[in-house]
Short mmCIF file of C-alpha atoms in Angstrom, two decimals:
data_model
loop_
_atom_site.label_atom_id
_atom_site.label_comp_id
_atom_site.label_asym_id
_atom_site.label_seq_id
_atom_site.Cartn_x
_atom_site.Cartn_y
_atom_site.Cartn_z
CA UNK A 1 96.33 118.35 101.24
CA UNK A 2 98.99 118.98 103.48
CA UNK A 3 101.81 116.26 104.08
CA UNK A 4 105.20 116.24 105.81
CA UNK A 5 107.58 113.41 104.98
CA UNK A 6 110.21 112.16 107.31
CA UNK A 7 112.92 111.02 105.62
CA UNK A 8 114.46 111.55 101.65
CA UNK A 9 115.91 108.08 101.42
CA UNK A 10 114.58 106.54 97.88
CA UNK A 11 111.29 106.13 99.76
CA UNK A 12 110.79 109.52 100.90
CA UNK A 13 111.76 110.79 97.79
CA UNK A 14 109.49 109.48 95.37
CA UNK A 15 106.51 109.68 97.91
CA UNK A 16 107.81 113.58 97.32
CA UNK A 17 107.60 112.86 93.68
CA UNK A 18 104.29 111.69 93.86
CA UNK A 19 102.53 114.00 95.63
CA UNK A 20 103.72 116.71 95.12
CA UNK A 21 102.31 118.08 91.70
CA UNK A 22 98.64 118.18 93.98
CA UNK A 23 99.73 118.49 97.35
CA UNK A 24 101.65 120.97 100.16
CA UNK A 25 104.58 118.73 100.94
CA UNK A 26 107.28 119.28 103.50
CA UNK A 27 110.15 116.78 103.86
CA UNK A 28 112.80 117.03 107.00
CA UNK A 29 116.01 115.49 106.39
CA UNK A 30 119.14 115.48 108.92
CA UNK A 31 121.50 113.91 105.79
CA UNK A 32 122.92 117.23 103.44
CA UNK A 33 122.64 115.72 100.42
CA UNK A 34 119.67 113.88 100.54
CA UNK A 35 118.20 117.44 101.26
CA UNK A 36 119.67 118.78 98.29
CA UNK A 37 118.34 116.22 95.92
CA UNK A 38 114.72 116.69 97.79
CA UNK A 39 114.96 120.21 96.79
CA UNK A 40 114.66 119.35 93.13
CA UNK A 41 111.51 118.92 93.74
CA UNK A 42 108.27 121.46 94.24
CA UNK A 43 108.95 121.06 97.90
CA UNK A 44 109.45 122.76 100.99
CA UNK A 45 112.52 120.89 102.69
CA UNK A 46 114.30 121.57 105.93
CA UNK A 47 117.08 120.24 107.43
CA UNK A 48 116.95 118.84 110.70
CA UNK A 49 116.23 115.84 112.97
CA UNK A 50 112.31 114.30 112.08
CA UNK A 51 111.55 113.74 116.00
CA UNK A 52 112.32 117.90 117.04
CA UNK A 53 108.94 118.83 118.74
CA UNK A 54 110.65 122.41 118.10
CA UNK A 55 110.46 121.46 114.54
CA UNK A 56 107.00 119.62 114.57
CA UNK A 57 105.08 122.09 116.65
CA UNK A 58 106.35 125.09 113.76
CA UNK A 59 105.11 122.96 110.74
CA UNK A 60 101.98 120.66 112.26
CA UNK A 61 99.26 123.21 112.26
CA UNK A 62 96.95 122.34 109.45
CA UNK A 63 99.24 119.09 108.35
CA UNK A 64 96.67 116.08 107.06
CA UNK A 65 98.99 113.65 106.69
CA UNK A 66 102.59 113.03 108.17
CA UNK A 67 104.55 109.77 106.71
CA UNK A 68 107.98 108.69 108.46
CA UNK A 69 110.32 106.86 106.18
CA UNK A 70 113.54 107.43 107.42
CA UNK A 71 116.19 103.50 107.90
CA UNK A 72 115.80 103.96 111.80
CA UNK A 73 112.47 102.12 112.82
CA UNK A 74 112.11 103.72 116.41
CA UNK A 75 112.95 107.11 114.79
CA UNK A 76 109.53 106.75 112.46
CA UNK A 77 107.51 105.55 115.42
CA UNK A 78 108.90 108.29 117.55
CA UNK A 79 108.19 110.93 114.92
CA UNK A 80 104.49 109.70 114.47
CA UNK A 81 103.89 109.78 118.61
CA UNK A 82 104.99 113.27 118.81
CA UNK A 83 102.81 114.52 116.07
CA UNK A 84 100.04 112.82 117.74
CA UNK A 85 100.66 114.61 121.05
CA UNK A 86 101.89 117.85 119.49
CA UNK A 87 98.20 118.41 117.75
CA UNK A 88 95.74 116.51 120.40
CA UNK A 89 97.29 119.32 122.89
CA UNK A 90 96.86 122.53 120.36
CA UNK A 91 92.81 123.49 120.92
CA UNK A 92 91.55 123.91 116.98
CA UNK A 93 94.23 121.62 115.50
CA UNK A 94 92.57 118.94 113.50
CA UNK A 95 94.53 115.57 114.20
CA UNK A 96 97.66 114.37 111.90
CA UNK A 97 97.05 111.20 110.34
CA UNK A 98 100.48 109.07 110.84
CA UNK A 99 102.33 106.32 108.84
CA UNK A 100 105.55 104.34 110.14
CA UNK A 101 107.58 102.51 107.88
CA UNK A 102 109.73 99.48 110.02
CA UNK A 103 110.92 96.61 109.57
CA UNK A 104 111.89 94.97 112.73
CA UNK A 105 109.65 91.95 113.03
CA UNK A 106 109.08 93.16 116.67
CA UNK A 107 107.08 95.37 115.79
CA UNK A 108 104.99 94.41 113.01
CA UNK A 109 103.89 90.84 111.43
CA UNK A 110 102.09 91.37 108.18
CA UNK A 111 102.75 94.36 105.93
CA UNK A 112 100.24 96.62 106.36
CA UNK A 113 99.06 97.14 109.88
CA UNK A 114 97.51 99.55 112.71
CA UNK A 115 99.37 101.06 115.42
CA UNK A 116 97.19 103.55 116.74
CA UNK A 117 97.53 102.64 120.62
CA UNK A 118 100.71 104.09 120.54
CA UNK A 119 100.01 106.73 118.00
CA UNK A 120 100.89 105.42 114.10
CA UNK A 121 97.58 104.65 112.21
CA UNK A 122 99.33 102.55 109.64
CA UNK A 123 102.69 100.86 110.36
CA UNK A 124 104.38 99.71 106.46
CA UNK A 125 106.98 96.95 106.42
CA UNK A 126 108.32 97.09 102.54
CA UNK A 127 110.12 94.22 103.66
CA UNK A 128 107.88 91.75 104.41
CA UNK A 129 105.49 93.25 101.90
CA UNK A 130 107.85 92.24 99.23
CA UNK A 131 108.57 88.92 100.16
CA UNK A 132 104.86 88.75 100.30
CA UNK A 133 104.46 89.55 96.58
CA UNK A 134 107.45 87.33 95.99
CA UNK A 135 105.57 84.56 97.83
CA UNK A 136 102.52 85.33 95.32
CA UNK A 137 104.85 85.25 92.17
CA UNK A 138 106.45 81.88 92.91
CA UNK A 139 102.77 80.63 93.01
CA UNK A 140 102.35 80.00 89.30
CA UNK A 141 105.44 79.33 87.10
CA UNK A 142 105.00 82.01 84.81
CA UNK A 143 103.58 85.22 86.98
CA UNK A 144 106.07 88.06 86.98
CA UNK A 145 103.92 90.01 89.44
CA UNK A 146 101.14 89.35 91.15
CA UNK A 147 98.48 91.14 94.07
CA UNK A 148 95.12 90.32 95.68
CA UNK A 149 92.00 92.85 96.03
CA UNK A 150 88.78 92.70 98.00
CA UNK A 151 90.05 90.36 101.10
CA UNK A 152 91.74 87.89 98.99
CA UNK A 153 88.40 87.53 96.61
CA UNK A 154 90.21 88.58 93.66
CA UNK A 155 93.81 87.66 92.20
CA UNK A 156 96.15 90.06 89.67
CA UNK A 157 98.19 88.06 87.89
CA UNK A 158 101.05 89.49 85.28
CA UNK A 159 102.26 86.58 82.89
CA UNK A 160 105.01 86.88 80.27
CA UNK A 161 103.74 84.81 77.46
CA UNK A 162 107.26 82.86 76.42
CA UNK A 163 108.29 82.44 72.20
CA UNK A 164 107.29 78.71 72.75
CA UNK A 165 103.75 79.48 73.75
CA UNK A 166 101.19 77.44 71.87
CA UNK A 167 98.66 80.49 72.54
CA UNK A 168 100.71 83.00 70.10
CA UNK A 169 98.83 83.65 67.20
CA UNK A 170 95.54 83.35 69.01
CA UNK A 171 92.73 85.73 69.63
CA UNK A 172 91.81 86.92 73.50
CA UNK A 173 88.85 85.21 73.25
CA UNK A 174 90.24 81.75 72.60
CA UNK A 175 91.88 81.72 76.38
CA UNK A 176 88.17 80.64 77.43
CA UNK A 177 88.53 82.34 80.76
CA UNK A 178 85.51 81.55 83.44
CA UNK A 179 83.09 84.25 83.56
CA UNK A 180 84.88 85.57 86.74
CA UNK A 181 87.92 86.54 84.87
CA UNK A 182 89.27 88.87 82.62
CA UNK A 183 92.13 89.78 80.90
CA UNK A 184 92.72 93.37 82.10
CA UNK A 185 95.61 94.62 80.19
CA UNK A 186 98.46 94.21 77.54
CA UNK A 187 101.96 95.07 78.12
CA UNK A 188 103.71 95.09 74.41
CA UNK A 189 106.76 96.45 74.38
CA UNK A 190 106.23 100.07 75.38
CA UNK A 191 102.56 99.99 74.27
CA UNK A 192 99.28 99.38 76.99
CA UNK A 193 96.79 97.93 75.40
CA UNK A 194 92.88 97.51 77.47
CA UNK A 195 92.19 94.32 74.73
CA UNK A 196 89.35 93.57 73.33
CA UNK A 197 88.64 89.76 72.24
CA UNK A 198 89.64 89.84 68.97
CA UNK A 199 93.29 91.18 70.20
CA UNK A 200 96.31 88.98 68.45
CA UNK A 201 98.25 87.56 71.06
CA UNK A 202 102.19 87.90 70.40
CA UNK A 203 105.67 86.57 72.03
CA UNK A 204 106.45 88.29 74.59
CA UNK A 205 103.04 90.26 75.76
CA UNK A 206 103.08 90.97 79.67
CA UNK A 207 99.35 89.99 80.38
CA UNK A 208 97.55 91.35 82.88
CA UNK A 209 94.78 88.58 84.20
CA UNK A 210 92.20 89.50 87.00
CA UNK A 211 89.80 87.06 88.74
CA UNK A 212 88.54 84.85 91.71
CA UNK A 213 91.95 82.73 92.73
CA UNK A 214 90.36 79.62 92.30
CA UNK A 215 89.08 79.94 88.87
CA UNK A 216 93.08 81.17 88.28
CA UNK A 217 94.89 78.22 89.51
CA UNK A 218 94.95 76.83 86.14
CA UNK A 219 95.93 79.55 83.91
CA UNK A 220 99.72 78.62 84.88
CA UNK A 221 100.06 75.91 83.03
CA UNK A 222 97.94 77.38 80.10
CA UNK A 223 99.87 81.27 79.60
CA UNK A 224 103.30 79.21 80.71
CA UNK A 225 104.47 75.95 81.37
CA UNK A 226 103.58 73.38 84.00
CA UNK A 227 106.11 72.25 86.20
CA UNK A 228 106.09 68.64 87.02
CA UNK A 229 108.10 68.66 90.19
CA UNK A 230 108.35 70.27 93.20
CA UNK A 231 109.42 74.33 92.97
CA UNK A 232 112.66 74.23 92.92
CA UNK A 233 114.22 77.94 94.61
CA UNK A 234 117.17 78.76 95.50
CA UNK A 235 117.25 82.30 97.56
CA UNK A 236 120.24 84.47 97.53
CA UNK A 237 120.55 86.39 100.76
CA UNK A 238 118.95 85.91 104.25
CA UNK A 239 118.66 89.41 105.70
CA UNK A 240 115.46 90.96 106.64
CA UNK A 241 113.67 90.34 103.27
CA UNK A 242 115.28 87.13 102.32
CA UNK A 243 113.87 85.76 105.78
CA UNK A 244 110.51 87.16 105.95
CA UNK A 245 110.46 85.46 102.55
CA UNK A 246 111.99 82.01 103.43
CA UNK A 247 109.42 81.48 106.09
CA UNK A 248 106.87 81.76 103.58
CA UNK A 249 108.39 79.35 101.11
CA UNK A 250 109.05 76.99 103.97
CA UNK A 251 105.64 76.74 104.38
CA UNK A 252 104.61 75.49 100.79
CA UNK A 253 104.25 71.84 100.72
CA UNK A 254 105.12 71.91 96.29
CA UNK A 255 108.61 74.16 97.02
CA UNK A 256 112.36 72.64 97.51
CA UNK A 257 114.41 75.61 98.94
CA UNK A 258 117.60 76.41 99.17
CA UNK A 259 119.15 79.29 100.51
CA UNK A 260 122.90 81.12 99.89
CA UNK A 261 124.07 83.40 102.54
CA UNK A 262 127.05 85.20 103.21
CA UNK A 263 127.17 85.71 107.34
CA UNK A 264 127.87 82.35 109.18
CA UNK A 265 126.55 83.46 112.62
CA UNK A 266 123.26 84.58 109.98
CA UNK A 267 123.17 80.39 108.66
CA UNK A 268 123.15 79.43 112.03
CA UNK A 269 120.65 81.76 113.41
CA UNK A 270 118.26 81.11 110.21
CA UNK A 271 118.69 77.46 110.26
CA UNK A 272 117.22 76.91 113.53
CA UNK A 273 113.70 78.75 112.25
CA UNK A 274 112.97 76.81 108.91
CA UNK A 275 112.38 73.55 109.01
CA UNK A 276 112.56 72.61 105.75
CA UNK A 277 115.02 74.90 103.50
CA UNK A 278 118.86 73.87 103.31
CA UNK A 279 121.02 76.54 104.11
CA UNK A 280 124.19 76.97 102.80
CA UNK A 281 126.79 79.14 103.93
CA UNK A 282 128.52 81.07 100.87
CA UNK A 283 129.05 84.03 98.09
CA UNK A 284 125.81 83.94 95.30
CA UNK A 285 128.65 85.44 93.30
CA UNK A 286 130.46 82.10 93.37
CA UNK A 287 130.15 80.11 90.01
CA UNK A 288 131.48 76.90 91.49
CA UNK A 289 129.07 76.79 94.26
CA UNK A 290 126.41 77.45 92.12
CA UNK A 291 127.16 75.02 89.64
CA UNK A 292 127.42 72.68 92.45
CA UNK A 293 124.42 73.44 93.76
CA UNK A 294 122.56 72.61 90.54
CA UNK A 295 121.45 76.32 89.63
CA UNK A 296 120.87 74.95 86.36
CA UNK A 297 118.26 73.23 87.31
CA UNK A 298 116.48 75.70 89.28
CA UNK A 299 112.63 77.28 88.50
CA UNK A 300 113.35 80.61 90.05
CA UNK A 301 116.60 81.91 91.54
CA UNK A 302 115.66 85.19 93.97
CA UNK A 303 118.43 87.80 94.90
CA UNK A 304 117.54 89.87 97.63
CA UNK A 305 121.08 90.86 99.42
CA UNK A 306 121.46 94.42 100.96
CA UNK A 307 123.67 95.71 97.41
CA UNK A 308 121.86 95.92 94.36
CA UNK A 309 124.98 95.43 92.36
CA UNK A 310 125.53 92.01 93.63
CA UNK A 311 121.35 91.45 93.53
CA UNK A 312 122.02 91.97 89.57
CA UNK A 313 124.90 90.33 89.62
CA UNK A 314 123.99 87.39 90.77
CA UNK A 315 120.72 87.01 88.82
CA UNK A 316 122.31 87.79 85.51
CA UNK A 317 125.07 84.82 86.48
CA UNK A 318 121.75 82.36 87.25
CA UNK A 319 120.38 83.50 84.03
CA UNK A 320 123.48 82.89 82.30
CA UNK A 321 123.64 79.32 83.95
CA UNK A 322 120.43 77.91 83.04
CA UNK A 323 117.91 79.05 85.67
CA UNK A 324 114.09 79.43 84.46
CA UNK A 325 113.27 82.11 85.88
CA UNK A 326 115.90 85.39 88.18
CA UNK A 327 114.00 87.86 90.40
CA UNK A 328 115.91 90.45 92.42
CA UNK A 329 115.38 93.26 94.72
CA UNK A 330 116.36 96.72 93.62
CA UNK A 331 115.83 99.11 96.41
CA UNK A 332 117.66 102.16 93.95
CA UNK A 333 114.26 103.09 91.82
CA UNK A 334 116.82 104.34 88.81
CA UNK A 335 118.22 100.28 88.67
CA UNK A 336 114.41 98.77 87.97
CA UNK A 337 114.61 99.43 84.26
CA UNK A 338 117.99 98.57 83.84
CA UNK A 339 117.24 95.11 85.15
CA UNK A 340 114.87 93.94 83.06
CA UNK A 341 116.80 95.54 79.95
CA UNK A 342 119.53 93.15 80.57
CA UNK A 343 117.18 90.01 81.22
CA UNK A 344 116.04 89.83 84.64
CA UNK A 345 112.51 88.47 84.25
CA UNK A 346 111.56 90.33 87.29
CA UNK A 347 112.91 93.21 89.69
CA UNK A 348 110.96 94.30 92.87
CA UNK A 349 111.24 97.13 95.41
CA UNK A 350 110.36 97.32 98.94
CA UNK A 351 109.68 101.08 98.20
CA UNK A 352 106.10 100.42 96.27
CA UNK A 353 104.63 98.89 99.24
CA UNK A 354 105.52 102.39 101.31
CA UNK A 355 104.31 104.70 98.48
CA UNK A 356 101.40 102.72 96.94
CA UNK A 357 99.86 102.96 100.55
CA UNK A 358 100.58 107.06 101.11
CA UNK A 359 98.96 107.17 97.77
CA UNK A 360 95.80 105.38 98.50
CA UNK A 361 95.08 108.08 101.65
CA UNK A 362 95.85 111.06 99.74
CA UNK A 363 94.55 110.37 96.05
CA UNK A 364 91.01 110.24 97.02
CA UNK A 365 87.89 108.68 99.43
CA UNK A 366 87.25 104.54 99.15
CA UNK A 367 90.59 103.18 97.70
CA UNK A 368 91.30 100.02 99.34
CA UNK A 369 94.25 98.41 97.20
CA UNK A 370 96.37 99.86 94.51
CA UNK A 371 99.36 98.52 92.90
CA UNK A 372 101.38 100.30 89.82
CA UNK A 373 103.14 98.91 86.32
CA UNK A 374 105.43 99.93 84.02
CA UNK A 375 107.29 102.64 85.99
CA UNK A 376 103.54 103.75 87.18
CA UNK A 377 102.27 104.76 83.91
CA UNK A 378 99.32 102.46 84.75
CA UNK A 379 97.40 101.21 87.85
CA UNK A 380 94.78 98.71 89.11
CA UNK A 381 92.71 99.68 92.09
CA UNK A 382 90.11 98.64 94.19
CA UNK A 383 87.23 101.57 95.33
CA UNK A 384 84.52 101.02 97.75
CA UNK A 385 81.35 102.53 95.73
CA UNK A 386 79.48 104.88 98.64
CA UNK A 387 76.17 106.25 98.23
CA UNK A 388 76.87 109.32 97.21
CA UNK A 389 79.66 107.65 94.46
CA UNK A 390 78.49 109.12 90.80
CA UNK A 391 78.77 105.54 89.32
CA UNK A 392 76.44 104.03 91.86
CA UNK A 393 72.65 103.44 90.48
CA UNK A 394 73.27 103.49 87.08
CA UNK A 395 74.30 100.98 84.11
CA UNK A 396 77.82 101.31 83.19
CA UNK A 397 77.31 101.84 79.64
CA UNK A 398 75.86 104.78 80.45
CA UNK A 399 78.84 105.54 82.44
CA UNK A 400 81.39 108.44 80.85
CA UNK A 401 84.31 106.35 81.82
CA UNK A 402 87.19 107.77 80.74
CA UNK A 403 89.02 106.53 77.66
CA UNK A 404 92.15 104.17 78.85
CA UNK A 405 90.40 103.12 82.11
CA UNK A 406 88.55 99.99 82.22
CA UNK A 407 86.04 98.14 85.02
CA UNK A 408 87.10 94.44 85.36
CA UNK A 409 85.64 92.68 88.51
CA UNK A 410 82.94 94.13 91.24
CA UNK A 411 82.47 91.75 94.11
CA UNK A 412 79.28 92.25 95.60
CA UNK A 413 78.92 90.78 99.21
CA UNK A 414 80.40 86.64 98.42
CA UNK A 415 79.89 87.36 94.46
CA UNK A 416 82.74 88.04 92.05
CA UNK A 417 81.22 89.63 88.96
CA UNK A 418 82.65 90.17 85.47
CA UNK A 419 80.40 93.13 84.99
CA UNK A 420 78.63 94.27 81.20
CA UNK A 421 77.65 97.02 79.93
CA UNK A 422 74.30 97.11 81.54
CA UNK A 423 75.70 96.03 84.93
CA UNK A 424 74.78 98.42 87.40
CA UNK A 425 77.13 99.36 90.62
CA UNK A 426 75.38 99.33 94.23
CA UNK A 427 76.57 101.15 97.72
CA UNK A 428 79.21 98.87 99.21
CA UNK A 429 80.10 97.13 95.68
CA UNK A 430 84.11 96.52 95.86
CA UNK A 431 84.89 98.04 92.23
CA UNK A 432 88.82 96.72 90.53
CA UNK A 433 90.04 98.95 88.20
CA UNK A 434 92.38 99.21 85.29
CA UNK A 435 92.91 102.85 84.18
CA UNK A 436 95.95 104.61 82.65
CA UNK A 437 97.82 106.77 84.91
CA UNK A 438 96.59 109.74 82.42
CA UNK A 439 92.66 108.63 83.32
CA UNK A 440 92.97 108.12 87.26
CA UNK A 441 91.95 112.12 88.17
CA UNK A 442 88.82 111.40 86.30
CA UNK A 443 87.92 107.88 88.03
CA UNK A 444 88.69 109.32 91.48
CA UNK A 445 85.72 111.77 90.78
CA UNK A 446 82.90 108.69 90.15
CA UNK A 447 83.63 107.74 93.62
CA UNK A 448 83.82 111.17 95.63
#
C-alpha cells in the first residue's frame, strides 16, 4: 500500500512508525528537523510545503492512502482537496483516499467524521476524541481506560484492581460475570495474560473486561470502590481538550466540576457555555489554591494544559495531596511511560485517536474499531465477518486461531454473544477481538 503523510509532528511520526515495516510511505515536512528525525525511519521524506500541487502531482500516481496531520487545520483540509482534484483529473489514476486531522470545533463535532463533499473521507479530531475517552473513564470509579465497539453494543473497560480489593486472592471465575461478558485480558506487571477461570487474581492486575454496557454498570463498585457522592472533578486546563471535555462532564447529572485555568479572557469565555462547572481562574501548579479548593477530596483530578511538564506536574502534586485518582494528557509519546512509572494512574494522548484510525484502513478489509495497550504490544478490535471471511461457517473450535489472540463478544443483529467453542460465525456477525500484537497478521487473514 502506498501512503503519503502530511506532517512529522508526534502524530505523523508514529503513523510513519507504524506503517512503515508493510507499506510505501512518503512523509512531506516544511520543519528541518522534524524531517531529519522522519528519516530514521524506512521512509521516503521530502521537504517541502504538504499543499504544493507541484509536489502532489510528482508523488500521487498510484498513492492509496494520503493522511494530513500537520497543527494547521485548514492546511490538512487543503492538502486532502488537492489530492482529490490532482487524481480525479489524471485519466487511469485510481482515487486517493484522504484523512484530515483538526480540531477547530467549526469544523467537526464528534471525533471521527466524513468530509467527503469537500474532499476528506475521514476528518480526526484527537481532541475531542480524547476527552471522549476521558468522558468514558470518569464513568466508573475505577476504569483507567475505556472504548465502545459495535455502535455502542459493547463496552471495554480497563480496571486497576487496588491492594484493598476484597477480590485478591480469588479465581476469574468467582467475578460471576453475566453471560454477555468476559474478562478479556490481564495486565501484570509486564506480563499479558488471555485468563482462563481458574487465573489467581493479584494487587495490582490491569483487567481488561468486555461486554454489553448495561450488564457492566455494576462491575465498578465490585473491581473498585463505590462512590457514595456525586463525582467530584476538578479539570486542570480549558483549552481545546479541556473544553470539549468539560461540556461532556457538564452534562452528567452524578459529576461536581470544577475547573482551573490559567487565561482570564479563557474563564470568561468558558463560563458563559457550562452551566454547571465552577470556574476558577488560576495556576494548577499552585498548592494553596489547591488546598483551598479541597483537592484532597477530589475522585479524579484531569490535567490537560498545552505543556506536558506542567500536565505531570500538576497530577503528581494532586497525587501527592490526596486525590483518588490523576489523569493527564501527554501529547510527547516518549512521556506516556514515564507517567505512570512515577504514579499517574492514567496518561492519554490525542495522537491514538489519529493513528488507531490510519491503522484500521490500511491493516486490512472489515475493521471497524481498534484501540491499543501497553505501548501497542496488544489490541482489541472489532471485524465485520464477510462471506468470503475464512472464519465464517464454521465452529470456532475448529478454528486455527492463533496462539495469544482470543474471540470475546460477536453481536449478531440486537444479540451480544459470549461465544464457545462450538459457536459458529455468520456473514455480517460484528466479531471483538483480543490478540497480541505478535498474532494480528494472522487474524487479519480469517477475515480477507
Amino acid at each position: 500500500m502506498k501512503v503519503i503523510i502530511i506532517g512529522a509532528g508526534e502524530v505523523g511520526y508514529h503513523i510513519a512508525k507504524a506503517l512503515s515495516p508493510k507499506n510505501d510511505v512518503i512523509i512531506i515536512e516544511n520543519a528541518e528537523e522534524a524531517s531529519k528525525r522522519a528519516d530514521e525511519l524506512d521512509v521516503f521524506v521530502i521537504e517541502g510545503n504538504g499543499v504544493n500541487a507541484e509536489i502532489l502531482s510528482d508523488i500521487l500516481q498510484g498513492t492509496d492512502l494520503l493522511v494530513a496531520v500537520t497543527g494547521i487545520d485548514e492546511v490538512n483540509i487543503v492538502a486532502c482537496m488537492t489530492a482529490k482534484l490532482i487524481t480525479r483529473g489524471k485519466p487511469g489514476w485510481k482515487e486517493t483516499k484522504t484523512i484530515a486531522r483538526v480540531s477547530n470545533p467549526d469544523y467537526i463535532d464528534s471525533p471521527v467524521t466524513s468530509r467527503s463533499q469537500v474532499g476528506v473521507d475521514l476528518m480526526i479530531c484527537p481532541e475531542l476524541s480524547l476527552a471522549s475517552e476521558v468522558a468514558e473513564i470518569l464513568s466508573s470509579p475505577s476504569a483507567i481506560s475505556a472504548e465502545m465497539f459495535a455502535d455502542g453494543k459493547v463496552r471495554m473497560t480497563e480496571f486497576a484492581i487496588s491492594p484493598e480489593n476484597k477480590l485478591i486472592g480469588k479465581q476469574i471465575k468467582d467475578l460471576r460475570l453475566a453471560d454477555c461478558c468476559i474478562v478479556s485480558a490481564i495486565f501484570r506487571e509486564h506480563e499479558i495474560i488471555i485468563p482462563h477461570g481458574s487465573d489467581i487474581i493479584k494487587a495490582n492486575d490491569h483487567m481488561v473486561v468486555v461486554g454489553k454496557p448495561e450488564t457492566m454498570e455494576g462491575l465498578g463498585s465490585t473491581l473498585g470502590s463505590k462512590v457514595p457522592h456525586k463525582n467530584r472533578i476538578l479539570l486542570i486546563g480549558c483549552g481545546i481538550v479541556g473544553f470539549y471535555l468539560a461540556k461532556l462532564i457538564d452534562k452528567e447529572e452524578n459529576a461536581d466540576l470544577k475547573i482551573i485555568e490559567y487565561s482570564k479572557s479563557r474563564c470568561i469565555e468558558v463560563a458563559e457555555m457550562l452551566e454547571n462547572a465552577l470556574i476558577l481562574n488560576g495556576d494548577g501548579t499552585d498548592i494553596s489554591l489547591l488546598r483551598e479548593e479541597g483537592i484532597e477530596n477530589m475522585d479524579v483530578v484531569i490535567s490537560v494544559t498545552d505543556s506536558d511538564e506542567k500536565n505531570l506536574l500538576c497530577s503528581l502534586l494532586g497525587k501527592q495531596l490526596g486525590a483518588k485518582k490523576v489523569i493527564a494528557r501527554a501529547d510527547r509519546s516518549d512521556y506516556l511511560p514515564l507517567f505512570e512509572m512515577v504514579g499517574i494512574d492514567l496518561a492519554v494522548s490525542p495522537r491514538e485517536a489519529t493513528v488507531n484510525e490510519v491503522l484500521k484502513l490500511t491493516m486490512g478489509r472489515g475493521i471497524q474499531t481498534l484501540t491499543t495497550f501497553e505501548g501497542e504490544k496488544a489490541e482489541i478490535i472489532e471485524y465485520t465477518a464477510s462471506e468470503n471471511s475464512k472464519i465464517v461457517g464454521k465452529p470456532l473450535n475448529k478454528v486455527k486461531f492463533p496462539r495469544g489472540a482470543l474471540v470475546n463478544i460477536v453481536v449478531r443483529g440486537k444479540d451480544t454473544i459470549v461465544p464457545r467453542g462450538d459457536f459458529v460465525i455468520e456473514n455480517q456477525d460484528r466479531v471483538v477481538i483480543f490478540s497480541m500484537a505478535s498474532a494480528m497478521s494472522e487474524i487479519e487473514k480469517f477475515f480477507r
